[in-house]
PDB file of N, CA and C in Angstrom:
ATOM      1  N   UNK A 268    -144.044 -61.094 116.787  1.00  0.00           N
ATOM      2  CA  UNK A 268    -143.240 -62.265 117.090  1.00  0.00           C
ATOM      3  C   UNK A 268    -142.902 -63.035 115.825  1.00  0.00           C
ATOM      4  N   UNK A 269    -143.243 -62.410 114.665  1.00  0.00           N
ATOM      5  CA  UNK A 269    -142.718 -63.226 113.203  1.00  0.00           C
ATOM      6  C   UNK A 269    -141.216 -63.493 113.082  1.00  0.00           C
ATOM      7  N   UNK A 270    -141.377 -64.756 113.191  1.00  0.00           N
ATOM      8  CA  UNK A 270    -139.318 -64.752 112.576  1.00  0.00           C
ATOM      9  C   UNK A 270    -138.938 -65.481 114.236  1.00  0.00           C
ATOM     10  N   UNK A 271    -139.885 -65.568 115.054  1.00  0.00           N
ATOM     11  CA  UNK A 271    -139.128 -66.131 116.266  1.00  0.00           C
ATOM     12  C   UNK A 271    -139.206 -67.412 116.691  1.00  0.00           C
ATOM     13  N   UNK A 272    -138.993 -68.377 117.199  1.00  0.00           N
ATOM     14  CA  UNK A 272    -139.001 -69.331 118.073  1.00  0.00           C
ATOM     15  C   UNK A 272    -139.664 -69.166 119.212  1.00  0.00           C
ATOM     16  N   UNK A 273    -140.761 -69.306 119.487  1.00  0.00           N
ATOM     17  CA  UNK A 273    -141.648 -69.716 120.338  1.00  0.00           C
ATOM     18  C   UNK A 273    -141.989 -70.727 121.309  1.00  0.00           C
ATOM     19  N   UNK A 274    -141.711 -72.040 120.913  1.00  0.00           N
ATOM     20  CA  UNK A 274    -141.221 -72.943 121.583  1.00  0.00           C
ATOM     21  C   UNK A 274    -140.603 -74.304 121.039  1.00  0.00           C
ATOM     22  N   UNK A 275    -139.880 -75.087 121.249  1.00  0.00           N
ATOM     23  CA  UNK A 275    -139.631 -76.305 120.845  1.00  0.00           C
ATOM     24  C   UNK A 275    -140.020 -77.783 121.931  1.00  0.00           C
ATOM     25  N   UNK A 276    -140.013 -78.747 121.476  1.00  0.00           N
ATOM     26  CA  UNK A 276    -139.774 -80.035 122.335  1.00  0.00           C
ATOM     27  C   UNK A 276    -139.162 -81.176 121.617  1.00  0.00           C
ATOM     28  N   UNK A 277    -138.333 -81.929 122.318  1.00  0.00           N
ATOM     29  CA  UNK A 277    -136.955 -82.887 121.379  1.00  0.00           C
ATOM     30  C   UNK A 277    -138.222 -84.037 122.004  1.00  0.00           C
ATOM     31  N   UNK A 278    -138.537 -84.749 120.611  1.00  0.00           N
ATOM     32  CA  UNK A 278    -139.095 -85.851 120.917  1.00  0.00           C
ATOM     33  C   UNK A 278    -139.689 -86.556 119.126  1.00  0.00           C
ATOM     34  N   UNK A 279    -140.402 -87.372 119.570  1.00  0.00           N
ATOM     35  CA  UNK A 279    -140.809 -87.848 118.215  1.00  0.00           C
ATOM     36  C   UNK A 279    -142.364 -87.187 117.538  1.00  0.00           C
ATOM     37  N   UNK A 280    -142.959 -87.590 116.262  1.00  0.00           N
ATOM     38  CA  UNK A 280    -143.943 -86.814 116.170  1.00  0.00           C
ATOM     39  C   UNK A 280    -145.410 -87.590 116.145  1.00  0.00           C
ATOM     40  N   UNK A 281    -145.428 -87.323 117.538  1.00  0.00           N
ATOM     41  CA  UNK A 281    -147.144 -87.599 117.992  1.00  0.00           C
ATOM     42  C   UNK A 281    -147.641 -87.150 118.644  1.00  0.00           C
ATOM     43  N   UNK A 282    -148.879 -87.482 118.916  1.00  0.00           N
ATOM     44  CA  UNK A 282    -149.672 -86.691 119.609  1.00  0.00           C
ATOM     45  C   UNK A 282    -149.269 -86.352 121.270  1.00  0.00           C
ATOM     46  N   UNK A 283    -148.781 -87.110 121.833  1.00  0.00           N
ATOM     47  CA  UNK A 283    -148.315 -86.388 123.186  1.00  0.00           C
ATOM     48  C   UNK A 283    -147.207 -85.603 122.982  1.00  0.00           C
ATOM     49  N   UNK A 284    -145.671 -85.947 122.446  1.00  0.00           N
ATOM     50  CA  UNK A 284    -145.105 -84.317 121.769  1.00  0.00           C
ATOM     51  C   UNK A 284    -145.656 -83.188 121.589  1.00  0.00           C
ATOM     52  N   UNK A 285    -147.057 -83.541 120.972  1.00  0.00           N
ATOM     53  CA  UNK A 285    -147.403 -82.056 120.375  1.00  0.00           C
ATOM     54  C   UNK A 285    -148.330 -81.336 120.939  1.00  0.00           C
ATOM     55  N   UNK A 286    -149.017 -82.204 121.886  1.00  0.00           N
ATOM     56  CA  UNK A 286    -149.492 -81.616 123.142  1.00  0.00           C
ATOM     57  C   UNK A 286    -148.364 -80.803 124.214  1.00  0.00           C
ATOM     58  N   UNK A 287    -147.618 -81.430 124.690  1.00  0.00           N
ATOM     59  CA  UNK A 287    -146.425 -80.754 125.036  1.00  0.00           C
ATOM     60  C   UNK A 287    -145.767 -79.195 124.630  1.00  0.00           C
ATOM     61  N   UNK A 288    -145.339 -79.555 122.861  1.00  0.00           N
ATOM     62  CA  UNK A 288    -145.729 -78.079 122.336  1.00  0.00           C
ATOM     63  C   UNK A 288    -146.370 -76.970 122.434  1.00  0.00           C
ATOM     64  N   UNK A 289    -147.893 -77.538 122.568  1.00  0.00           N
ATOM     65  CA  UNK A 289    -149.252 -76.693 122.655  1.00  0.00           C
ATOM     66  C   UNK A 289    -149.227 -75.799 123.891  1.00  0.00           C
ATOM     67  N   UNK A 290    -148.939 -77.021 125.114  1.00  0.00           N
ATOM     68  CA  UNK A 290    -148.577 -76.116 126.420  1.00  0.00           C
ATOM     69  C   UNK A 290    -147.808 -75.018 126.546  1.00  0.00           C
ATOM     70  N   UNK A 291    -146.431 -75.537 125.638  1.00  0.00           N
ATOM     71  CA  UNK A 291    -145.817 -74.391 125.792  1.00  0.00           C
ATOM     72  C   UNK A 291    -146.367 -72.793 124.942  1.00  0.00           C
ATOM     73  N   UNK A 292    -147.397 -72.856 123.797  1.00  0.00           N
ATOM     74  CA  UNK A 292    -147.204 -71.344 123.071  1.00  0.00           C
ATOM     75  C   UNK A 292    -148.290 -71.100 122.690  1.00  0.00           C
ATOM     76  N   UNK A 293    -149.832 -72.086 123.800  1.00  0.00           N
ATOM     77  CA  UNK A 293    -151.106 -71.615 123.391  1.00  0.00           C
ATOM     78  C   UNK A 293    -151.655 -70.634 124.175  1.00  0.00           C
ATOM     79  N   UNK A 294    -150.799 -70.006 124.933  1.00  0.00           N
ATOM     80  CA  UNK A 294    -151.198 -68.544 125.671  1.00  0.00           C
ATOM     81  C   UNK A 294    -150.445 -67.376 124.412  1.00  0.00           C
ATOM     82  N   UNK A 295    -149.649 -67.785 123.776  1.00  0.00           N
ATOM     83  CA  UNK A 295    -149.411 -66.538 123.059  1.00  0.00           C
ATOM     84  C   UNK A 295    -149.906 -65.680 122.110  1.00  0.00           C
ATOM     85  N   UNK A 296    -150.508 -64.721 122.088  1.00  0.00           N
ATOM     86  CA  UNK A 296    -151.176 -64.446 121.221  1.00  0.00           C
ATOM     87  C   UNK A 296    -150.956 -64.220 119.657  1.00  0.00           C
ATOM     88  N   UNK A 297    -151.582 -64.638 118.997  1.00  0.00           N
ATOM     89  CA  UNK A 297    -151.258 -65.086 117.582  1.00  0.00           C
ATOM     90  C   UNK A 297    -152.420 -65.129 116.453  1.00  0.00           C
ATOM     91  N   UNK A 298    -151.912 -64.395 115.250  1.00  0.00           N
ATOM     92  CA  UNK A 298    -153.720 -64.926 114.726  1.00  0.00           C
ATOM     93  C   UNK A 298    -153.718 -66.115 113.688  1.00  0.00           C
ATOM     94  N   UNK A 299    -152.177 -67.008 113.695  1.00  0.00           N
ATOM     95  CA  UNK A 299    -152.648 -68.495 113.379  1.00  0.00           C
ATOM     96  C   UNK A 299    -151.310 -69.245 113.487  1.00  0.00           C
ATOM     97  N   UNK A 300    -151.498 -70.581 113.451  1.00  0.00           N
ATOM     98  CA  UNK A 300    -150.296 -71.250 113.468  1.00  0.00           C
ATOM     99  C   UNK A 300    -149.929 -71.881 112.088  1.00  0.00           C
ATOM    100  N   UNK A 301    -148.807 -71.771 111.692  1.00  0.00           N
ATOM    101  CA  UNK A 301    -148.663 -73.075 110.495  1.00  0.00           C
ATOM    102  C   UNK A 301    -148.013 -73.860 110.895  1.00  0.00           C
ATOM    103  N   UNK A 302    -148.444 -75.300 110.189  1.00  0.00           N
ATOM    104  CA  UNK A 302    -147.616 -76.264 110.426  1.00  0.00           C
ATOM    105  C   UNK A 302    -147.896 -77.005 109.647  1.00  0.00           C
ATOM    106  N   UNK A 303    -146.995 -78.069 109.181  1.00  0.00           N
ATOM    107  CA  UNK A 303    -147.377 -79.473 108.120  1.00  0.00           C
ATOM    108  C   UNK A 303    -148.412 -80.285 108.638  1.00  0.00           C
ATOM    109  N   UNK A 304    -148.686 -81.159 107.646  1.00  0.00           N
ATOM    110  CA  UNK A 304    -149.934 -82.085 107.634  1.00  0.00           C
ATOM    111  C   UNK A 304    -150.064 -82.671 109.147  1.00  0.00           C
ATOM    112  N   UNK A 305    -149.561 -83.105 109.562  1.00  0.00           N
ATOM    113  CA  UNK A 305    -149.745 -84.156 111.157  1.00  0.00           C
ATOM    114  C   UNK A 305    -150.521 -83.712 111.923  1.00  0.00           C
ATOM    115  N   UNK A 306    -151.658 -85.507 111.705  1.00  0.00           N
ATOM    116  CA  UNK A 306    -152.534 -85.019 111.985  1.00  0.00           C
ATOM    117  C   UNK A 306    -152.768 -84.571 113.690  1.00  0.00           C
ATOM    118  N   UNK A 307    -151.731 -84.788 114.736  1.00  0.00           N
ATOM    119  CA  UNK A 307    -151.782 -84.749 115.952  1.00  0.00           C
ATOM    120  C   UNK A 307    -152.194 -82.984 116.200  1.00  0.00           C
ATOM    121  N   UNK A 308    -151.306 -82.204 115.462  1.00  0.00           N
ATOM    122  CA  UNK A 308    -151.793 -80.574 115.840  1.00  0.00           C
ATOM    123  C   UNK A 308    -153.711 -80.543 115.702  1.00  0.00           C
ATOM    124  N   UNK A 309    -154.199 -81.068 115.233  1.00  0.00           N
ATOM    125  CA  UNK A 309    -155.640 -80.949 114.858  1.00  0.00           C
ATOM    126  C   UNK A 309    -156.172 -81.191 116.327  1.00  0.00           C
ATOM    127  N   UNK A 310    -155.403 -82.166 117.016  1.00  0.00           N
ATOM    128  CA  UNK A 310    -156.205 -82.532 118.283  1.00  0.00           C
ATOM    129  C   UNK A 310    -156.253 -81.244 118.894  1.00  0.00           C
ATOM    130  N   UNK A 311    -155.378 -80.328 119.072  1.00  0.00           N
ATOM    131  CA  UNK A 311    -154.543 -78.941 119.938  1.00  0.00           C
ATOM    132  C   UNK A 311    -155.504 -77.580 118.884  1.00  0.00           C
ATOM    133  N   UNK A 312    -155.006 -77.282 117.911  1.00  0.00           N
ATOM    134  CA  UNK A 312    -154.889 -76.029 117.580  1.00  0.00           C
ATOM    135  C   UNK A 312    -156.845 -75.677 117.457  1.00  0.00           C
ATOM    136  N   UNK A 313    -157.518 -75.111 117.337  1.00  0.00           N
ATOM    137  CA  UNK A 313    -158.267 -74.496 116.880  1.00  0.00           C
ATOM    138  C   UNK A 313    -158.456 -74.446 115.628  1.00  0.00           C
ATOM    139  N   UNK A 314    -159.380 -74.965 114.821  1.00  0.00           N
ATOM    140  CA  UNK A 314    -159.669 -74.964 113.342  1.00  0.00           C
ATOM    141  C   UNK A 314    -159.562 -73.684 112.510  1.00  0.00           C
ATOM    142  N   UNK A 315    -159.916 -72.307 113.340  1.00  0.00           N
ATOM    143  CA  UNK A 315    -159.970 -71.535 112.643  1.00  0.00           C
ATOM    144  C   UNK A 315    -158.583 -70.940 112.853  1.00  0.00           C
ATOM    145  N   UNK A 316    -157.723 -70.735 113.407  1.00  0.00           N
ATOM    146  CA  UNK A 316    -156.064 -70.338 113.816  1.00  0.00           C
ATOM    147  C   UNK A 316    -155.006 -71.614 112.967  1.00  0.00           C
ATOM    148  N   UNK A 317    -155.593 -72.765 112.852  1.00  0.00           N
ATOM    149  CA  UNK A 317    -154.497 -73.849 112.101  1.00  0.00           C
ATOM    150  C   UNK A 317    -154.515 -73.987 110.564  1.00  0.00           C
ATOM    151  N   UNK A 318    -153.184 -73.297 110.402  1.00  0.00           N
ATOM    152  CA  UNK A 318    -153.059 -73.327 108.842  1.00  0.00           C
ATOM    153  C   UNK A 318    -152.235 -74.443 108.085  1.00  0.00           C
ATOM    154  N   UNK A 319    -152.688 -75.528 107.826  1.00  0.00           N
ATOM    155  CA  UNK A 319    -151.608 -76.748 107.424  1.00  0.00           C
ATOM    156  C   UNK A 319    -150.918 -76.133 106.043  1.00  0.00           C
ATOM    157  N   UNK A 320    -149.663 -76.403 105.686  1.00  0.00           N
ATOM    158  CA  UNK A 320    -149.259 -76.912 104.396  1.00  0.00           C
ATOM    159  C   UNK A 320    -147.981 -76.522 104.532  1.00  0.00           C
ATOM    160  N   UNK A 321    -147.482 -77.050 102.988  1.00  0.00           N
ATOM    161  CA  UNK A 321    -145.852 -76.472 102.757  1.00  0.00           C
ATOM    162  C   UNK A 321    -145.899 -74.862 103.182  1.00  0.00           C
ATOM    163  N   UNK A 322    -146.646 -74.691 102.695  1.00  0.00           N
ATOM    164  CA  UNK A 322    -146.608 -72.919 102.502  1.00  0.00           C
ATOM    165  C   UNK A 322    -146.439 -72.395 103.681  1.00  0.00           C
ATOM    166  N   UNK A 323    -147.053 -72.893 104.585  1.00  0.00           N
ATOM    167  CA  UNK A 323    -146.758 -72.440 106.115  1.00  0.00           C
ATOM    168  C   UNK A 323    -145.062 -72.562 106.737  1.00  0.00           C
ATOM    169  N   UNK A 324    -144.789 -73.677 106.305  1.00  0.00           N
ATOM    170  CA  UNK A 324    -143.418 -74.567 107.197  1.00  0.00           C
ATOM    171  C   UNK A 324    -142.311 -73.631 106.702  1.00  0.00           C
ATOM    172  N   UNK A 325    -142.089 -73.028 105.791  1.00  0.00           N
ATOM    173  CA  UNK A 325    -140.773 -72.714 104.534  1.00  0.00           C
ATOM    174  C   UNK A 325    -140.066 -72.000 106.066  1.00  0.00           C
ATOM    175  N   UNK A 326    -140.540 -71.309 106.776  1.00  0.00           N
ATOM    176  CA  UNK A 326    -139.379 -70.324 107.892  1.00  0.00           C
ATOM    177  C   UNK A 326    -139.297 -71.535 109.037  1.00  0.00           C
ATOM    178  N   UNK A 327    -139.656 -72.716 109.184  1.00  0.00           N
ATOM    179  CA  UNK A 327    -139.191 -73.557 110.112  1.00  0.00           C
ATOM    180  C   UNK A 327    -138.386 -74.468 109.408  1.00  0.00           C
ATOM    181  N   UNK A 328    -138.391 -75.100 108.364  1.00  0.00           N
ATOM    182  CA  UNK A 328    -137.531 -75.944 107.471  1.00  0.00           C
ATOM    183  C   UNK A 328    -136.261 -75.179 107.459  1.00  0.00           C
ATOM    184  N   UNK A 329    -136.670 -73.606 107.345  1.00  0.00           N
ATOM    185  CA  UNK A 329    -135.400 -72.871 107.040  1.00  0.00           C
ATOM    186  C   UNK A 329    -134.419 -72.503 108.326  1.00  0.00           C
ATOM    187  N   UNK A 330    -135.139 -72.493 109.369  1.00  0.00           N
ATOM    188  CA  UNK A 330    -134.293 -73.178 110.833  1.00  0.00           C
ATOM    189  C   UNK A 330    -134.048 -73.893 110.793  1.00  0.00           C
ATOM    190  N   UNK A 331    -134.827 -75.141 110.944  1.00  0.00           N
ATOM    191  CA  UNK A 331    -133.720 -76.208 110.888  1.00  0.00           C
ATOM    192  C   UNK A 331    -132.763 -76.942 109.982  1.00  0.00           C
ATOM    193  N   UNK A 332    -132.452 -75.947 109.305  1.00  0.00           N
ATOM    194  CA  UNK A 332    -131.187 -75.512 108.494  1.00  0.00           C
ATOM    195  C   UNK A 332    -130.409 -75.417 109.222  1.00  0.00           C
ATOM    196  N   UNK A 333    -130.919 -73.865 109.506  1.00  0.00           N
ATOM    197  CA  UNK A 333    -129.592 -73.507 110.667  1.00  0.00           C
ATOM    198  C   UNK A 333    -129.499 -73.565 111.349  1.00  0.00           C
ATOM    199  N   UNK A 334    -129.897 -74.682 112.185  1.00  0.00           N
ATOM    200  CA  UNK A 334    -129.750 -75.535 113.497  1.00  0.00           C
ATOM    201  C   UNK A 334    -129.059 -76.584 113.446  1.00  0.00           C
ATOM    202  N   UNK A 335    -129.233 -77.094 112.083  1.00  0.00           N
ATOM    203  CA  UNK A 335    -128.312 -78.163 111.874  1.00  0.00           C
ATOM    204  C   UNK A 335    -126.758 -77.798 111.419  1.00  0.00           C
ATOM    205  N   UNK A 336    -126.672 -76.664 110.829  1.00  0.00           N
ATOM    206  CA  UNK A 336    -125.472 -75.789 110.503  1.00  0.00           C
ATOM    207  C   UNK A 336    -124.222 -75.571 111.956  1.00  0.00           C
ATOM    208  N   UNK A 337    -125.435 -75.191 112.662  1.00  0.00           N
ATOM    209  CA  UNK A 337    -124.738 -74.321 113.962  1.00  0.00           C
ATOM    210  C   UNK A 337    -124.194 -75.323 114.831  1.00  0.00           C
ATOM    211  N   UNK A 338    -124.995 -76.668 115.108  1.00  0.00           N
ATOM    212  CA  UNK A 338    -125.329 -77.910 116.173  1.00  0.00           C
ATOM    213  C   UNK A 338    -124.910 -78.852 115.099  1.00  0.00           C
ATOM    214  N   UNK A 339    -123.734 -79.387 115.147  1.00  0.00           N
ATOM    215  CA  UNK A 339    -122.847 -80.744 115.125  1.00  0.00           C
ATOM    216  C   UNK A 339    -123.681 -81.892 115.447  1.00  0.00           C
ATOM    217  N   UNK A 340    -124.217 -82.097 116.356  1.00  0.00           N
ATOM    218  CA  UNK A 340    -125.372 -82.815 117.003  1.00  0.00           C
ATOM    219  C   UNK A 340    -126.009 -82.655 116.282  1.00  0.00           C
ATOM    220  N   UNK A 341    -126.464 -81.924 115.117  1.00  0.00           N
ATOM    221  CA  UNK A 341    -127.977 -82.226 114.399  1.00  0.00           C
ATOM    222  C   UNK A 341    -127.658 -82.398 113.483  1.00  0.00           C
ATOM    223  N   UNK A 342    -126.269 -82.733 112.534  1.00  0.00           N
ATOM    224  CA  UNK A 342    -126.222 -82.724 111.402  1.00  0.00           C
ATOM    225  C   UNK A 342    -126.626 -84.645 110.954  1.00  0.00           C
ATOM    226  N   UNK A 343    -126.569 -84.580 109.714  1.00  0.00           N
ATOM    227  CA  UNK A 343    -127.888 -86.060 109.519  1.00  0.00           C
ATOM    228  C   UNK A 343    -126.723 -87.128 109.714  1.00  0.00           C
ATOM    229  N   UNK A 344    -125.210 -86.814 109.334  1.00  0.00           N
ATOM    230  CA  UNK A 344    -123.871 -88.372 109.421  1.00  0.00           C
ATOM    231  C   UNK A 344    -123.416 -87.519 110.139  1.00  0.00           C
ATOM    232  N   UNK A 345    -123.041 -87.779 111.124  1.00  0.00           N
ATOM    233  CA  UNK A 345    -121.821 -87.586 111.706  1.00  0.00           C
ATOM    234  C   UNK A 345    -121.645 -88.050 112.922  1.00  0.00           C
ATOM    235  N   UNK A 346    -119.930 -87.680 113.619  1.00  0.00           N
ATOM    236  CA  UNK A 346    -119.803 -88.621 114.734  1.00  0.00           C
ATOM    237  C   UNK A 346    -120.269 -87.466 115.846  1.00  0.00           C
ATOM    238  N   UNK A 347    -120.536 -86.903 115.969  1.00  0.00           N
ATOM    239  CA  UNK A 347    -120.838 -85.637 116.879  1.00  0.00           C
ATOM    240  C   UNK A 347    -122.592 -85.993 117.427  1.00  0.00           C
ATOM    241  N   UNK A 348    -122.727 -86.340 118.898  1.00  0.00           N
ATOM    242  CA  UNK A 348    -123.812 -86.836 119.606  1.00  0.00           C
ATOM    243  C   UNK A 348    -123.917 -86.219 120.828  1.00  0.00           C
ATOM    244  N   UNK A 349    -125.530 -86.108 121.451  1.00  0.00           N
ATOM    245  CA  UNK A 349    -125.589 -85.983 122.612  1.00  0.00           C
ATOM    246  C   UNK A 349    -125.963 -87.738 122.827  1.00  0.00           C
ATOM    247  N   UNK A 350    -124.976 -87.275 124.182  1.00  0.00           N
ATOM    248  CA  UNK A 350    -125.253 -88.288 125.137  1.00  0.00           C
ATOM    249  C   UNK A 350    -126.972 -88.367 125.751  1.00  0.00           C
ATOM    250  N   UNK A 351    -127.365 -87.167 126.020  1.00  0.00           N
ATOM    251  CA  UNK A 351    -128.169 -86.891 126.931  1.00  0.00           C
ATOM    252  C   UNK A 351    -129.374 -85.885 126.062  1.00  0.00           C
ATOM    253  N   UNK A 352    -130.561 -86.362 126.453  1.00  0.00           N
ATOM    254  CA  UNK A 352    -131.600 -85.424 126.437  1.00  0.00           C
ATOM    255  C   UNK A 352    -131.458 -83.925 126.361  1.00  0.00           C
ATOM    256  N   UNK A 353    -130.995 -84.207 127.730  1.00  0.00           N
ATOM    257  CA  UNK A 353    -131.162 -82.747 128.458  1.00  0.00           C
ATOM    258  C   UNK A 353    -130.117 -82.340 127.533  1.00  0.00           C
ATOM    259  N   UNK A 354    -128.831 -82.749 127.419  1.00  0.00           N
ATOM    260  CA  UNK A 354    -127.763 -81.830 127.027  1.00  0.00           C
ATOM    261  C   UNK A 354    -128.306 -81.144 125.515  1.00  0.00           C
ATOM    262  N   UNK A 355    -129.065 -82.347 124.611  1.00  0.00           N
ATOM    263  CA  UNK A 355    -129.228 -81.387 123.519  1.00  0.00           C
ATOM    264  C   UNK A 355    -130.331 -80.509 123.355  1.00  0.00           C
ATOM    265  N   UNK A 356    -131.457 -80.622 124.668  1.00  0.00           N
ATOM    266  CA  UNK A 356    -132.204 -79.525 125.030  1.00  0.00           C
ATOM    267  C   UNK A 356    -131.297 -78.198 125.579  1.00  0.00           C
ATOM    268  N   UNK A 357    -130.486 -78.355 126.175  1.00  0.00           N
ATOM    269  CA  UNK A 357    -130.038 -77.016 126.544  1.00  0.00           C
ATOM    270  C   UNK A 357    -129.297 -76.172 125.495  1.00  0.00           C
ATOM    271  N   UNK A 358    -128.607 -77.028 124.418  1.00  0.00           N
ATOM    272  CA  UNK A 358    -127.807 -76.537 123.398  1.00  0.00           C
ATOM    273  C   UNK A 358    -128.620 -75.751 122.626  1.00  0.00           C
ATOM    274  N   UNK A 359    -129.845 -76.532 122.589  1.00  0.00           N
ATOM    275  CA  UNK A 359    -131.122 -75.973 121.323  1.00  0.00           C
ATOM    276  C   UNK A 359    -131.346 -74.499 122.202  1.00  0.00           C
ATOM    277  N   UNK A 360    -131.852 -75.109 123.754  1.00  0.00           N
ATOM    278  CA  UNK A 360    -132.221 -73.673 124.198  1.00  0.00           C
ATOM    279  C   UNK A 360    -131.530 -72.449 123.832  1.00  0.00           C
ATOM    280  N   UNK A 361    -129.947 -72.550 124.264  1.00  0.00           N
ATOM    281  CA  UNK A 361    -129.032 -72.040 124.120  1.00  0.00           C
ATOM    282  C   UNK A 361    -129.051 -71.107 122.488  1.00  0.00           C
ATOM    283  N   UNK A 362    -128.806 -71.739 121.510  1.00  0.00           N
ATOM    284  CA  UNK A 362    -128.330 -71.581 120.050  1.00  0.00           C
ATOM    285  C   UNK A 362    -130.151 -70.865 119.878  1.00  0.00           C
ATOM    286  N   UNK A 363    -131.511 -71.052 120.369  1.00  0.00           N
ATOM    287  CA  UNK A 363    -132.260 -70.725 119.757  1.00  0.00           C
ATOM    288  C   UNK A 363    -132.486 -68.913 120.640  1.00  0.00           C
ATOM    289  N   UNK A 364    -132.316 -69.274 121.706  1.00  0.00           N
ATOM    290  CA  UNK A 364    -131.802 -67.886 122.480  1.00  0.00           C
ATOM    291  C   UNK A 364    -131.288 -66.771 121.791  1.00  0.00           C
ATOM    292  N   UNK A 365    -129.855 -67.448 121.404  1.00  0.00           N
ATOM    293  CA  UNK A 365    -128.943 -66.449 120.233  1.00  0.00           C
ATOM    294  C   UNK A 365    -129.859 -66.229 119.107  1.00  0.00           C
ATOM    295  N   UNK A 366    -130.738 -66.600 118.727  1.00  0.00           N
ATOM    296  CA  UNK A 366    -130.726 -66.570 117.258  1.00  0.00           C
ATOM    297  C   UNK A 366    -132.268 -65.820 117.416  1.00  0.00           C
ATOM    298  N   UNK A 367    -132.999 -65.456 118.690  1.00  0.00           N
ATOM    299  CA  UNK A 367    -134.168 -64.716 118.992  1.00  0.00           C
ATOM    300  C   UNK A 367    -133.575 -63.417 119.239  1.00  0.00           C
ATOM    301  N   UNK A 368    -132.174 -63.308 119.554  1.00  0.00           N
ATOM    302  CA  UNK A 368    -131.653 -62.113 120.206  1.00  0.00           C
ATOM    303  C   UNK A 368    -130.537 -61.825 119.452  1.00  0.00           C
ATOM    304  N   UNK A 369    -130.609 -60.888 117.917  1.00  0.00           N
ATOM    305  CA  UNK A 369    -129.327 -61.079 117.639  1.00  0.00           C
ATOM    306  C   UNK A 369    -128.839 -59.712 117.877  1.00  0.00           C
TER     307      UNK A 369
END
């Protein structure tokens, strides 16, 4: 599953977000997670499976690249918005779909 999207959640970064997360991709089997410093994953992941640092993040930074490339809605100025939650959950679903299945 290297290189894939596993799960996302549109929200801010704390600890109930990232519980949320957890639900979604702690049945998958895996032999670790990376992620940046925050400290909320510590509550979730398993000490010996959680790998913090830059070094981990470089293939998720590098999505949301191209998420922001692809999605108008994610770029940092512009006039291009969701109205709605849901709508820019489904777009993400959508665009991250394509990009698990090319």
């Amino acid at each position: 599953m290297f290189g894939k999207v596993l799960g996302f959640v549109c929200g801010r970064r704390t600890i109930k977000t990232a519980k949320v997360l957890w639900q979604q991709i702690k049945h998958l089997p895996t032999m670790g997670y990376g992620t940046d410093m925050l400290k909320a994953y510590e509550n979730f992941i398993p000490y010996a499976k959680h790998y913090a640092g830059k070094t981990f993040t470089t293939q998720i930074e590098s999505l949301n690249c191209r998420l922001r490339h692809y999605l108008a809605r994610l770029h940092r100025k512009t006039l291009c918005y969701s109205k709605s939650k849901t709508m820019l959950e489904v777009s993400l679903k959508l665009l991250i779909h394509k990009l698990n299945n090319p």
